[in-house]
Short mmCIF file of C-alpha atoms and ligand atoms in Angstrom, two decimals:
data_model
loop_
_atom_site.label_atom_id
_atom_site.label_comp_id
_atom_site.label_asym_id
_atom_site.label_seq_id
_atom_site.Cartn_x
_atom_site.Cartn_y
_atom_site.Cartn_z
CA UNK A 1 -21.68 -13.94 8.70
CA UNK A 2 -20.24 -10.98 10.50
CA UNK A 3 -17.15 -10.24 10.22
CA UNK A 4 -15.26 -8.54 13.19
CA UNK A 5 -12.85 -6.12 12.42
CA UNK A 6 -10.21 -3.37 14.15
CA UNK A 7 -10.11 -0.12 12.86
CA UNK A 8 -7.17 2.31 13.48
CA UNK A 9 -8.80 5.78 12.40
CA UNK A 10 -5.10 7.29 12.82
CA UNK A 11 -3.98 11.24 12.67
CA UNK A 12 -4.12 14.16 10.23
CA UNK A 13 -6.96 12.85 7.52
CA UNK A 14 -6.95 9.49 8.94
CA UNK A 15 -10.66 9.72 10.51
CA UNK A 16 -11.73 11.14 7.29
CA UNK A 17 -10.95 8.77 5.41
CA UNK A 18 -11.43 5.82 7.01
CA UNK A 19 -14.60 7.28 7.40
CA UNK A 20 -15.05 7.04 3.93
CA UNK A 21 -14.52 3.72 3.93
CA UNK A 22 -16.53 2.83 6.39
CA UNK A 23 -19.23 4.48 4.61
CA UNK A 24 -18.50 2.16 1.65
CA UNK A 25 -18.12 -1.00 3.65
CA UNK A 26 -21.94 -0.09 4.47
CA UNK A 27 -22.95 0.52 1.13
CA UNK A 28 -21.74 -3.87 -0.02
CA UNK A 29 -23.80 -5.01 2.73
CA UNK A 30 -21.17 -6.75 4.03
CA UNK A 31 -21.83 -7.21 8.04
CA UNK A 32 -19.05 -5.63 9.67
CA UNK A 33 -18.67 -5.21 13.24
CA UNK A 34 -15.92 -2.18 13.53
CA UNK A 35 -14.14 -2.17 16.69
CA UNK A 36 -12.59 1.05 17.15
CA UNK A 37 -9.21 1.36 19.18
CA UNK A 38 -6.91 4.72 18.93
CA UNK A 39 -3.31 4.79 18.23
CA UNK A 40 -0.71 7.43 17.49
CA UNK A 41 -2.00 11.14 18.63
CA UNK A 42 -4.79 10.86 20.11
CA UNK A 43 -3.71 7.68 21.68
CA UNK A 44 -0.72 9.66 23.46
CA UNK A 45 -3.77 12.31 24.92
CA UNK A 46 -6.04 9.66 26.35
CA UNK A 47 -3.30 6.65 27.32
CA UNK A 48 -0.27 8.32 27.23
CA UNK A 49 0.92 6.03 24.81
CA UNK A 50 1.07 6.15 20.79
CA UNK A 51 0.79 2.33 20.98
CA UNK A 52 -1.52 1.02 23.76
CA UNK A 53 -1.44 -2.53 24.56
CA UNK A 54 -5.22 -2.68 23.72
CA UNK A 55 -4.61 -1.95 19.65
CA UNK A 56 -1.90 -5.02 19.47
CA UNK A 57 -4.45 -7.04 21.48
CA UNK A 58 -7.31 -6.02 19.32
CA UNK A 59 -5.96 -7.13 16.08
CA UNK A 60 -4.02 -9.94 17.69
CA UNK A 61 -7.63 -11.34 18.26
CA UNK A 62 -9.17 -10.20 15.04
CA UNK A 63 -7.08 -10.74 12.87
CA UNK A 64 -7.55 -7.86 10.69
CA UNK A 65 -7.88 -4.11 10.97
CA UNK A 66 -8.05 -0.93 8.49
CA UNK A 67 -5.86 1.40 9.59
CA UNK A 68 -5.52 5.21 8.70
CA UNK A 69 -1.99 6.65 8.61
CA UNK A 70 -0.22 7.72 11.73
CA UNK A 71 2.08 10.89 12.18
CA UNK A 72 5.45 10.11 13.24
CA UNK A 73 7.09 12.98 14.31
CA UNK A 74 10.78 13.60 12.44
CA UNK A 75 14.03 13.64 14.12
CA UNK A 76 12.68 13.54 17.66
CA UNK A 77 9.98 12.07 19.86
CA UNK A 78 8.31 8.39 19.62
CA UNK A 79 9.37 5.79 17.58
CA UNK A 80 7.22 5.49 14.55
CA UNK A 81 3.76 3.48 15.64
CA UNK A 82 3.64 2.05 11.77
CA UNK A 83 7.24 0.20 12.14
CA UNK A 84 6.15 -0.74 15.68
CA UNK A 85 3.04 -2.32 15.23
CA UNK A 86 4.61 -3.94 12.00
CA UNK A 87 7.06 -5.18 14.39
CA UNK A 88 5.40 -6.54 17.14
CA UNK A 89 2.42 -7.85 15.14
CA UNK A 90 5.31 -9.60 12.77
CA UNK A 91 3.51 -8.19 10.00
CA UNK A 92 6.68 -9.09 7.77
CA UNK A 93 5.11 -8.52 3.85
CA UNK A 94 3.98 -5.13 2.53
CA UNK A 95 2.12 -5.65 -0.48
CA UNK A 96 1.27 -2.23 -2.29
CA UNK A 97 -0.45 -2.98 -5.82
CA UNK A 98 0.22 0.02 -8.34
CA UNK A 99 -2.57 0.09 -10.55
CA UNK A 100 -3.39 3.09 -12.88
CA UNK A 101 -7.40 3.51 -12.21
CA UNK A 102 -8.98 4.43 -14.82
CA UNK A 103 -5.67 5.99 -16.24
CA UNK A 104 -7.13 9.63 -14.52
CA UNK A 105 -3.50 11.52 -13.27
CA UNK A 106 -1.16 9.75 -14.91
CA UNK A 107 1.12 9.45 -17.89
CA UNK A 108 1.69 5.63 -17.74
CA UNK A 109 -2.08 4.23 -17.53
CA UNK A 110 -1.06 0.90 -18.40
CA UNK A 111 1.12 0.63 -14.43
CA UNK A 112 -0.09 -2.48 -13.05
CA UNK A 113 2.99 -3.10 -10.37
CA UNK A 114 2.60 -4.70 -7.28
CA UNK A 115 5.87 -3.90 -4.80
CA UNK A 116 6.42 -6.76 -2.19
CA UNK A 117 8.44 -5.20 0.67
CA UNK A 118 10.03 -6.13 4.13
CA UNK A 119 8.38 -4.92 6.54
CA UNK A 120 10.10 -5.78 10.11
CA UNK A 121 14.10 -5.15 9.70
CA UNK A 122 16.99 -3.75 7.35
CA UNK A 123 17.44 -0.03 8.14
CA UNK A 124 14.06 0.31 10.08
CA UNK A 125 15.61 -2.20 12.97
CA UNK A 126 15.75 1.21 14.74
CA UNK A 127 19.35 0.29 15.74
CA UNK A 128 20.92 3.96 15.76
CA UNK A 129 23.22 5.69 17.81
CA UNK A 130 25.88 8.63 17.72
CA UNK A 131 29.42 7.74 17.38
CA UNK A 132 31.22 10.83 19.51
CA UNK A 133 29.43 12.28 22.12
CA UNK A 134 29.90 15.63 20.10
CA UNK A 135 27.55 14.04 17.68
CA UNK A 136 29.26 14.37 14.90
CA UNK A 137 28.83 11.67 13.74
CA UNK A 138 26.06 8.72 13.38
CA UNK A 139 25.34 5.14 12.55
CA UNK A 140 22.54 3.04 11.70
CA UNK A 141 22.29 -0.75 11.07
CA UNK A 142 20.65 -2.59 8.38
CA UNK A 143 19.71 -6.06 9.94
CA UNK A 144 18.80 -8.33 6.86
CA UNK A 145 18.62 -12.10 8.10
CA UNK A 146 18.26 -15.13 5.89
CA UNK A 147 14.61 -16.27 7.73
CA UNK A 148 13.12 -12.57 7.02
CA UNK A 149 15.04 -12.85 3.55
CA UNK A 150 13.73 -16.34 2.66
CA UNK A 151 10.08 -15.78 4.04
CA UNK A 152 9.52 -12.33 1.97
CA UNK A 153 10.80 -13.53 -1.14
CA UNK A 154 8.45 -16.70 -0.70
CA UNK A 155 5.33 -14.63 -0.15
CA UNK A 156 6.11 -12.34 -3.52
CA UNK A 157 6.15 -15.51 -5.63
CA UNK A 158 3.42 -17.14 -4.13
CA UNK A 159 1.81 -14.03 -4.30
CA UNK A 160 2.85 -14.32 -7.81
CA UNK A 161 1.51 -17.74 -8.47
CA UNK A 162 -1.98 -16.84 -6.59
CA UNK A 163 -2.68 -13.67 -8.98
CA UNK A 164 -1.63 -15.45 -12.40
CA UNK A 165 1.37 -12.76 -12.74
CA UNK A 166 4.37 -13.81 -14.48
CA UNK A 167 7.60 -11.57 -13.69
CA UNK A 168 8.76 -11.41 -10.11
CA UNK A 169 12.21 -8.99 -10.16
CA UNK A 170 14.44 -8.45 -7.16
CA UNK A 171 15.73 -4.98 -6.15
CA UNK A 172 18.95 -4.61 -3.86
CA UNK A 173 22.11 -2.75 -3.97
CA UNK A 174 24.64 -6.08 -3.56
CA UNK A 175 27.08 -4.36 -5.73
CA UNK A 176 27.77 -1.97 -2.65
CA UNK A 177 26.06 -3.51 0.42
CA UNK A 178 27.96 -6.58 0.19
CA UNK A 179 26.41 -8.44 3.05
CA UNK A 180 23.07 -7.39 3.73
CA UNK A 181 22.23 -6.89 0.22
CA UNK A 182 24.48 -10.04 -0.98
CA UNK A 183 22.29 -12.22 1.65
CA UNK A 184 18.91 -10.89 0.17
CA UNK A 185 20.37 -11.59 -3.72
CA UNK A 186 21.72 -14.89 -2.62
CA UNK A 187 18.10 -15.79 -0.75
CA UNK A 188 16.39 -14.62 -4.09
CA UNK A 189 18.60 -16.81 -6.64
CA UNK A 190 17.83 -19.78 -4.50
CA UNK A 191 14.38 -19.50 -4.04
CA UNK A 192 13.43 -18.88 -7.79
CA UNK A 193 14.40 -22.08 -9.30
CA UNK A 194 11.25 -23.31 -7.19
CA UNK A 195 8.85 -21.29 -9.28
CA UNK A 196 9.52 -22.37 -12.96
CA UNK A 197 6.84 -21.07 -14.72
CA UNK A 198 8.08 -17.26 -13.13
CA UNK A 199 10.36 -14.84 -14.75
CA UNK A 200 13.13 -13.86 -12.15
CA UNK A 201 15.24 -11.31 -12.44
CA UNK A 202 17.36 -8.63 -10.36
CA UNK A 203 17.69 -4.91 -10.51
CA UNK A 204 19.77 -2.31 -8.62
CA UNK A 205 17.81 -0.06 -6.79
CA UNK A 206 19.20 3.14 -8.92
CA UNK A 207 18.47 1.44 -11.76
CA UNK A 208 15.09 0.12 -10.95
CA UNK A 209 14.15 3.47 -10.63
CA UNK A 210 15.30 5.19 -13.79
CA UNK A 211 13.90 1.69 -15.53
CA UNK A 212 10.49 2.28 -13.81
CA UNK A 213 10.01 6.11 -15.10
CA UNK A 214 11.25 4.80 -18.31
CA UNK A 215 8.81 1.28 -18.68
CA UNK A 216 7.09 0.76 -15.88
CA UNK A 217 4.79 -1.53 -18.37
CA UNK A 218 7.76 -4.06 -18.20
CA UNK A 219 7.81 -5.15 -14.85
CA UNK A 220 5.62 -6.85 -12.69
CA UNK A 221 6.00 -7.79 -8.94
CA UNK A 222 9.10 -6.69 -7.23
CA UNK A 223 10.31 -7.61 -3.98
CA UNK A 224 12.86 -5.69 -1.38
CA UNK A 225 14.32 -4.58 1.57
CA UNK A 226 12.23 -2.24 3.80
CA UNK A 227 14.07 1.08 2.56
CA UNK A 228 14.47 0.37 -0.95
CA UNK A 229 10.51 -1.16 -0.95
CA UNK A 230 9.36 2.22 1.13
CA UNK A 231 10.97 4.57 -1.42
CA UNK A 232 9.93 2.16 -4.61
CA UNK A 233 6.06 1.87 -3.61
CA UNK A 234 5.77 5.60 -3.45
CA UNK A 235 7.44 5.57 -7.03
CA UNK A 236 4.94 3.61 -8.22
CA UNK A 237 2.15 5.23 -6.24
CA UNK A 238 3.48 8.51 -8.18
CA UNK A 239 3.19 6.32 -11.52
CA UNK A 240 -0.45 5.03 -11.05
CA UNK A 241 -2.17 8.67 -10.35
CA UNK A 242 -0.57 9.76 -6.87
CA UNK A 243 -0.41 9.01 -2.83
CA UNK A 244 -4.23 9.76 -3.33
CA UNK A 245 -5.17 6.24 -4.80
CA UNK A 246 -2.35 4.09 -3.85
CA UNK A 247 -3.81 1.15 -1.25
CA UNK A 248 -1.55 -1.05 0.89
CA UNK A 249 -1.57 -4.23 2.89
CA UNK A 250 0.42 -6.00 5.65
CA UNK A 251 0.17 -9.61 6.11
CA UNK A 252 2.18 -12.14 8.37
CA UNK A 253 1.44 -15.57 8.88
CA UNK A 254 -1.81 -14.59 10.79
CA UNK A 255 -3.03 -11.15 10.43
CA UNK A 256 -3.62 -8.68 7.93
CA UNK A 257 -3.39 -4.67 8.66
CA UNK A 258 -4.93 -2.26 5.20
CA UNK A 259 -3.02 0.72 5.29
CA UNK A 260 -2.82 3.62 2.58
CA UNK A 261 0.51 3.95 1.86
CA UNK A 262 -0.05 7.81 2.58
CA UNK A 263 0.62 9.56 5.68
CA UNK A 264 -1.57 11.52 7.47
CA UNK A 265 -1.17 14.81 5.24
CA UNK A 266 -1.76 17.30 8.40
CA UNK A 267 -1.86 20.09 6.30
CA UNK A 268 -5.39 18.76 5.19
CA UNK A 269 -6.64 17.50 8.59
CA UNK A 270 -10.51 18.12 9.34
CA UNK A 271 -10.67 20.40 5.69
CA UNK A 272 -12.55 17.07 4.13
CA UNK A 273 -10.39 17.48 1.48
CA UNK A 274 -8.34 14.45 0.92
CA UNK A 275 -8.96 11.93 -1.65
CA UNK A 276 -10.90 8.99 0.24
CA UNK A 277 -9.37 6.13 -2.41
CA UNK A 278 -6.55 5.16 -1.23
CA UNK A 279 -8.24 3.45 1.67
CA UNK A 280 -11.61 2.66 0.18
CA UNK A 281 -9.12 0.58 -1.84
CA UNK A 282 -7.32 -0.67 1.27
CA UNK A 283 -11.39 -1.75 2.23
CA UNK A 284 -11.05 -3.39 -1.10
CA UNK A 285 -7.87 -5.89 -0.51
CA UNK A 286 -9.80 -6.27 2.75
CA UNK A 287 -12.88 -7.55 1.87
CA UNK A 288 -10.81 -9.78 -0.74
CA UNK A 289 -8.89 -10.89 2.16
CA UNK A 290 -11.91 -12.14 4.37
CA UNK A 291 -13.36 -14.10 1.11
CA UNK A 292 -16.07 -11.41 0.34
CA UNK A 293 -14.92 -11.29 -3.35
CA UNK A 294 -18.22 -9.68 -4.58
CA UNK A 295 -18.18 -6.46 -2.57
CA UNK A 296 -14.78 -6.10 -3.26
CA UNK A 297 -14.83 -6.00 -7.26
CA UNK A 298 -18.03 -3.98 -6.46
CA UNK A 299 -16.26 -1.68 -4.50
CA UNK A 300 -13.22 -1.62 -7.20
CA UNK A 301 -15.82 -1.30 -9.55
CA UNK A 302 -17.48 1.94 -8.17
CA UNK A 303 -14.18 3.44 -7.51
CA UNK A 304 -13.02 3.11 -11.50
CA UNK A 305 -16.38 4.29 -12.66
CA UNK A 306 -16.41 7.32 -10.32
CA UNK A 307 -12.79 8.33 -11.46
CA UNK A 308 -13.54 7.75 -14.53
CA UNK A 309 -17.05 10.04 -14.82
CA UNK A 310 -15.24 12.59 -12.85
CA UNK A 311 -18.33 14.32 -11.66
CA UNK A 312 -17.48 13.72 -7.76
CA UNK A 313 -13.64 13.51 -7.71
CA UNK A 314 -11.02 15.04 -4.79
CA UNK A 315 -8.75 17.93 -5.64
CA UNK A 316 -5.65 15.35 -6.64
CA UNK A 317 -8.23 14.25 -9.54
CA UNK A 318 -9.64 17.85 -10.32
CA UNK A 319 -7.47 20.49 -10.50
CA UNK A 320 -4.69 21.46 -13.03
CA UNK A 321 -1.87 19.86 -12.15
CA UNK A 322 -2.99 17.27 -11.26
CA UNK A 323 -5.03 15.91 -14.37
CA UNK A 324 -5.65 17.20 -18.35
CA UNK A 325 -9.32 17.71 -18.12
CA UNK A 326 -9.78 19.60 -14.75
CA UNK A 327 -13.11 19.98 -13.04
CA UNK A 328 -14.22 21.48 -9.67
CA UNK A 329 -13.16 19.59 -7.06
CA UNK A 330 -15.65 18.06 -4.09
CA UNK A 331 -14.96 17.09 -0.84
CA UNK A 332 -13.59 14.03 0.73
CA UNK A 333 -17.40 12.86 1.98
CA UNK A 334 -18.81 13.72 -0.93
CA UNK A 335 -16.35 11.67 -3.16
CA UNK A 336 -17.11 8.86 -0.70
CA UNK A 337 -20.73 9.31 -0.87
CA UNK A 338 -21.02 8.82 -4.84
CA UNK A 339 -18.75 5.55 -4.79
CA UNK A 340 -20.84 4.40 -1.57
CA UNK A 341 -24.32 5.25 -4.05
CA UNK A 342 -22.56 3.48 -7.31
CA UNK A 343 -21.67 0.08 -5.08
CA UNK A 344 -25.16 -1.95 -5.56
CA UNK A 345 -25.52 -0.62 -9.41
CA UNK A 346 -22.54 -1.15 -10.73
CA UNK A 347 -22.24 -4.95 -12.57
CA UNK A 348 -18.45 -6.00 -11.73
CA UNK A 349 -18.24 -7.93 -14.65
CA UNK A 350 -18.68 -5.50 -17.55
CA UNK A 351 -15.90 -3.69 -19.43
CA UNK A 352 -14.10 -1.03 -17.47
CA UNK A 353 -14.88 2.37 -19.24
CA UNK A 354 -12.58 5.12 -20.36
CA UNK A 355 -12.09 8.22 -18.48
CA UNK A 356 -13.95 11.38 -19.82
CA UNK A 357 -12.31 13.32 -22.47
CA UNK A 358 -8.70 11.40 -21.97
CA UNK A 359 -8.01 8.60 -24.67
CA UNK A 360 -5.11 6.69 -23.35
CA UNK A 361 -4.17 4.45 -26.32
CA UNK A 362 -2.75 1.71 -25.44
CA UNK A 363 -4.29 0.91 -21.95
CA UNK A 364 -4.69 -2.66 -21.70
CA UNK A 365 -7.31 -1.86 -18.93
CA UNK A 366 -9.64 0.22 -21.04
CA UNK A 367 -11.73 -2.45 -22.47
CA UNK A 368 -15.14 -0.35 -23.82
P1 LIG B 401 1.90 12.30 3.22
O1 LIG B 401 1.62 11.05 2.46
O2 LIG B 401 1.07 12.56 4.42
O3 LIG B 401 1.78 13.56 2.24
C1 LIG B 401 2.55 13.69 1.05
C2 LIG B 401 1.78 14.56 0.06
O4 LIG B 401 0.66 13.85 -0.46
C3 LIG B 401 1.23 15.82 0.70
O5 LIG B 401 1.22 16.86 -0.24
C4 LIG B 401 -0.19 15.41 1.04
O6 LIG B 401 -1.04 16.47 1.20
C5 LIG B 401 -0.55 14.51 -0.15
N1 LIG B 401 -1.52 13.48 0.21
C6 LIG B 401 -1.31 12.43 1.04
N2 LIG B 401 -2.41 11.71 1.15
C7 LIG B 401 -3.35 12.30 0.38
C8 LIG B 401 -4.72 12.03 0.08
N3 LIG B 401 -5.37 10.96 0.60
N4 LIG B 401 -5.38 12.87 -0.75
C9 LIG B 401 -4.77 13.91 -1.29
N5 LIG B 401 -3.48 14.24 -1.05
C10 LIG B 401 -2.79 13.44 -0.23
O7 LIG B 401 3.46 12.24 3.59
P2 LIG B 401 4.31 13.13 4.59
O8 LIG B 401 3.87 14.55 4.51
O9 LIG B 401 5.71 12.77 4.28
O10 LIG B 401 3.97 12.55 6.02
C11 LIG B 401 3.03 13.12 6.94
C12 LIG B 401 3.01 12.25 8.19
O11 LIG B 401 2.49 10.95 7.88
C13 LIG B 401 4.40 12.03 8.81
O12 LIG B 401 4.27 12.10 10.20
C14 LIG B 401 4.76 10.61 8.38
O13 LIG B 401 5.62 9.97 9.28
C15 LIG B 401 3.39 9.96 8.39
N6 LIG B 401 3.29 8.76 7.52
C16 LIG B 401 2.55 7.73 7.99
C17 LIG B 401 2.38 6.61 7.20
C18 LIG B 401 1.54 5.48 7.75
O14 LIG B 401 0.78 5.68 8.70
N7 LIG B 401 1.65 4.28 7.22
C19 LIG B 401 2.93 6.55 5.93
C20 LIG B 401 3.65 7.65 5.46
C21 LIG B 401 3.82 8.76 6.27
#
């Protein structure tokens, strides 16, 4: 069966990496007809538009696409194309699994978090405006309704129920944002009664975050509002090894878009430099997505044991820093190459083995 597919190379070290993947996708043997469309920079040169009507039709009739990040320039210029196209596509749920791979980078290699956000309203509505025409002064809206409310916190513990997890924990600020976050806390005590066998709890946002520097170990899924899930998955990006390895998906009712949940890191653009993971893992939630369950643990698979060799790892997993045992760093391709070679000889189903020269005790990953 081929599947068809859109792919969004995006700006900065988008190409490059979704190169990489690409590369990978090849290397499971997994037909794949890529249908390339541009949006974002290089969309603007050709079309004169960041967001041509062609991308929303492409994925509109594919139903997926891997997408590279997109620059979105800050203070000025065109709306973001990432809340657009998450807006128009009504890709509602961003689902952004924190797991520690291989425990290389970080000091918590037990995180196993998966942050269920909001993807189409609260404070990314967009709805912003100047109060005095001296500007000094500004507004901008939160829009939290009960449908986008009800329908997010029903996809995290479904989500939940699908992936035998067992803790699903609501973040808000209700104690200030009486309304908007009130609605979401008042959505969330409703809906949990309906999932019995589920731990639910709440957090404020300020305290979610000290609690998840503290013991990340003791949490689970979370679901929230746009901002609060934007700043939280990078939080728990930070606490699994960096932006470097931390994959993302969108999903409405229809589609599904992979996205890193980096940006396009222009300071690295063209250098081959970046660390090709984080969306050879978005490949990975893809090809779970379209049912092709053995190329994905395969492709999980060769990602842990290349991390956790470190022979062939990017800069972010090299250099002091960065990790305890550093090594020279290789290139983006290369990095890609060696989990591309590792994808038919790895067996998915034997014990996940420890990094080199790093014994995290305690790592309920680290099987051998
Ligand atoms: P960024 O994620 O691009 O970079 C943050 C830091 O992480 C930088 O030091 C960068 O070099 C590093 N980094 C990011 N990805 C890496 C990788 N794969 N390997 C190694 N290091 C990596 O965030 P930013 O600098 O705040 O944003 C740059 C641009 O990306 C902005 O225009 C922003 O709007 C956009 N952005 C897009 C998306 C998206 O497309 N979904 C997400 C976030 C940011």
């Amino acid at each position: 069966m081929v599947h068809r597919v859109t792919l969004i190379p995006g700006d900065g070290i988008g190409p490059e990496v979704t190169d990489a993947a690409r590369l990978v996708g090849e290397a499971t043997g997994v037909s794949i007809d890529w249908q390339v469309v541009d949006a974002g920079e290089r969309a603007i040169a050709a079309t004169g538009s960041p967001l041509p009507d062609g991308v929303l039709e492409s994925v509109r009739k594919n139903r997926v696409a891997l997408k590279g990040p997109i620059t979105t320039p800050i203070g000025s210029g065109f709306r973001s194309v990432n809340v657009a196209l998450r807006q128009q596509l009504d890709l509602y749920a961003s689902v952004r699994p924190a797991r520690a791979i291989a425990g290389e980078g970080t000091r918590y290699p037990e995180t196993d978090l998966i942050v269920v956000r909001e993807a189409t309203e609260g404070l990314y509505s967009g709805v912003e405006h100047w109060v005095d025409r001296d500007h000094t002064g500004a507004e901008s809206v939160a829009i939290v309704t009960r449908k986008a409310s009800d329908r997010i916190i029903r996809f995290a513990f479904e989500l939940a129920r699908r992936e035998h997890r067992h803790h699903v924990t609501a973040v808000h600020k209700a104690n200030i944002m009486k309304t908007t976050g009130g609605l979401f806390q008042t959505a969330f005590r409703e809906m949990a009664p309906r999932y019995p066998e589920i731990l639910a709890d709440e957090r404020l946002i300020d305290n979610m975050c000290m609690q998840l520097a503290k013991k990340p170990e003791e949490y689970d899924v979370l679901v929230t509002t746009n901002l609060f899930g934007d700043i939280l998955s990078d939080l728990c990006a930070g606490l699994a090894g960096g932006l470097g390895v931390a994959p993302g998906a969108l999903y409405g009712d229809e589609l599904a878009v992979f996205e890193p949940v980096h940006g396009s890191a222009p300071k690295y653009a063209g250098q081959d430099k970046a660390d090709p993971v984080a969306e050879i893992l978005c490949l990975e939630l893809m090809l779970r997505h379209l049912g092709e369950k053995e190329a994905a643990d395969r492709v999980f698979r060769a990602v842990w044991e290349t991390i956790a060799e470190k022979k062939v790892v990017t800069y972010d997993l090299a250099l002091p820093g960065y990790t305890l045992t550093p090594v020279a760093p290789s290139s983006c391709s290369a990095m890609a190459k060696e989990i591309a070679r590792k994808v038919p000889l790895v067996d998915p189903h034997a014990p996940l083995p420890r990094p080199h020269g790093a014994a995290h005790a305690g790592d309920p990953h680290l099987e051998a």
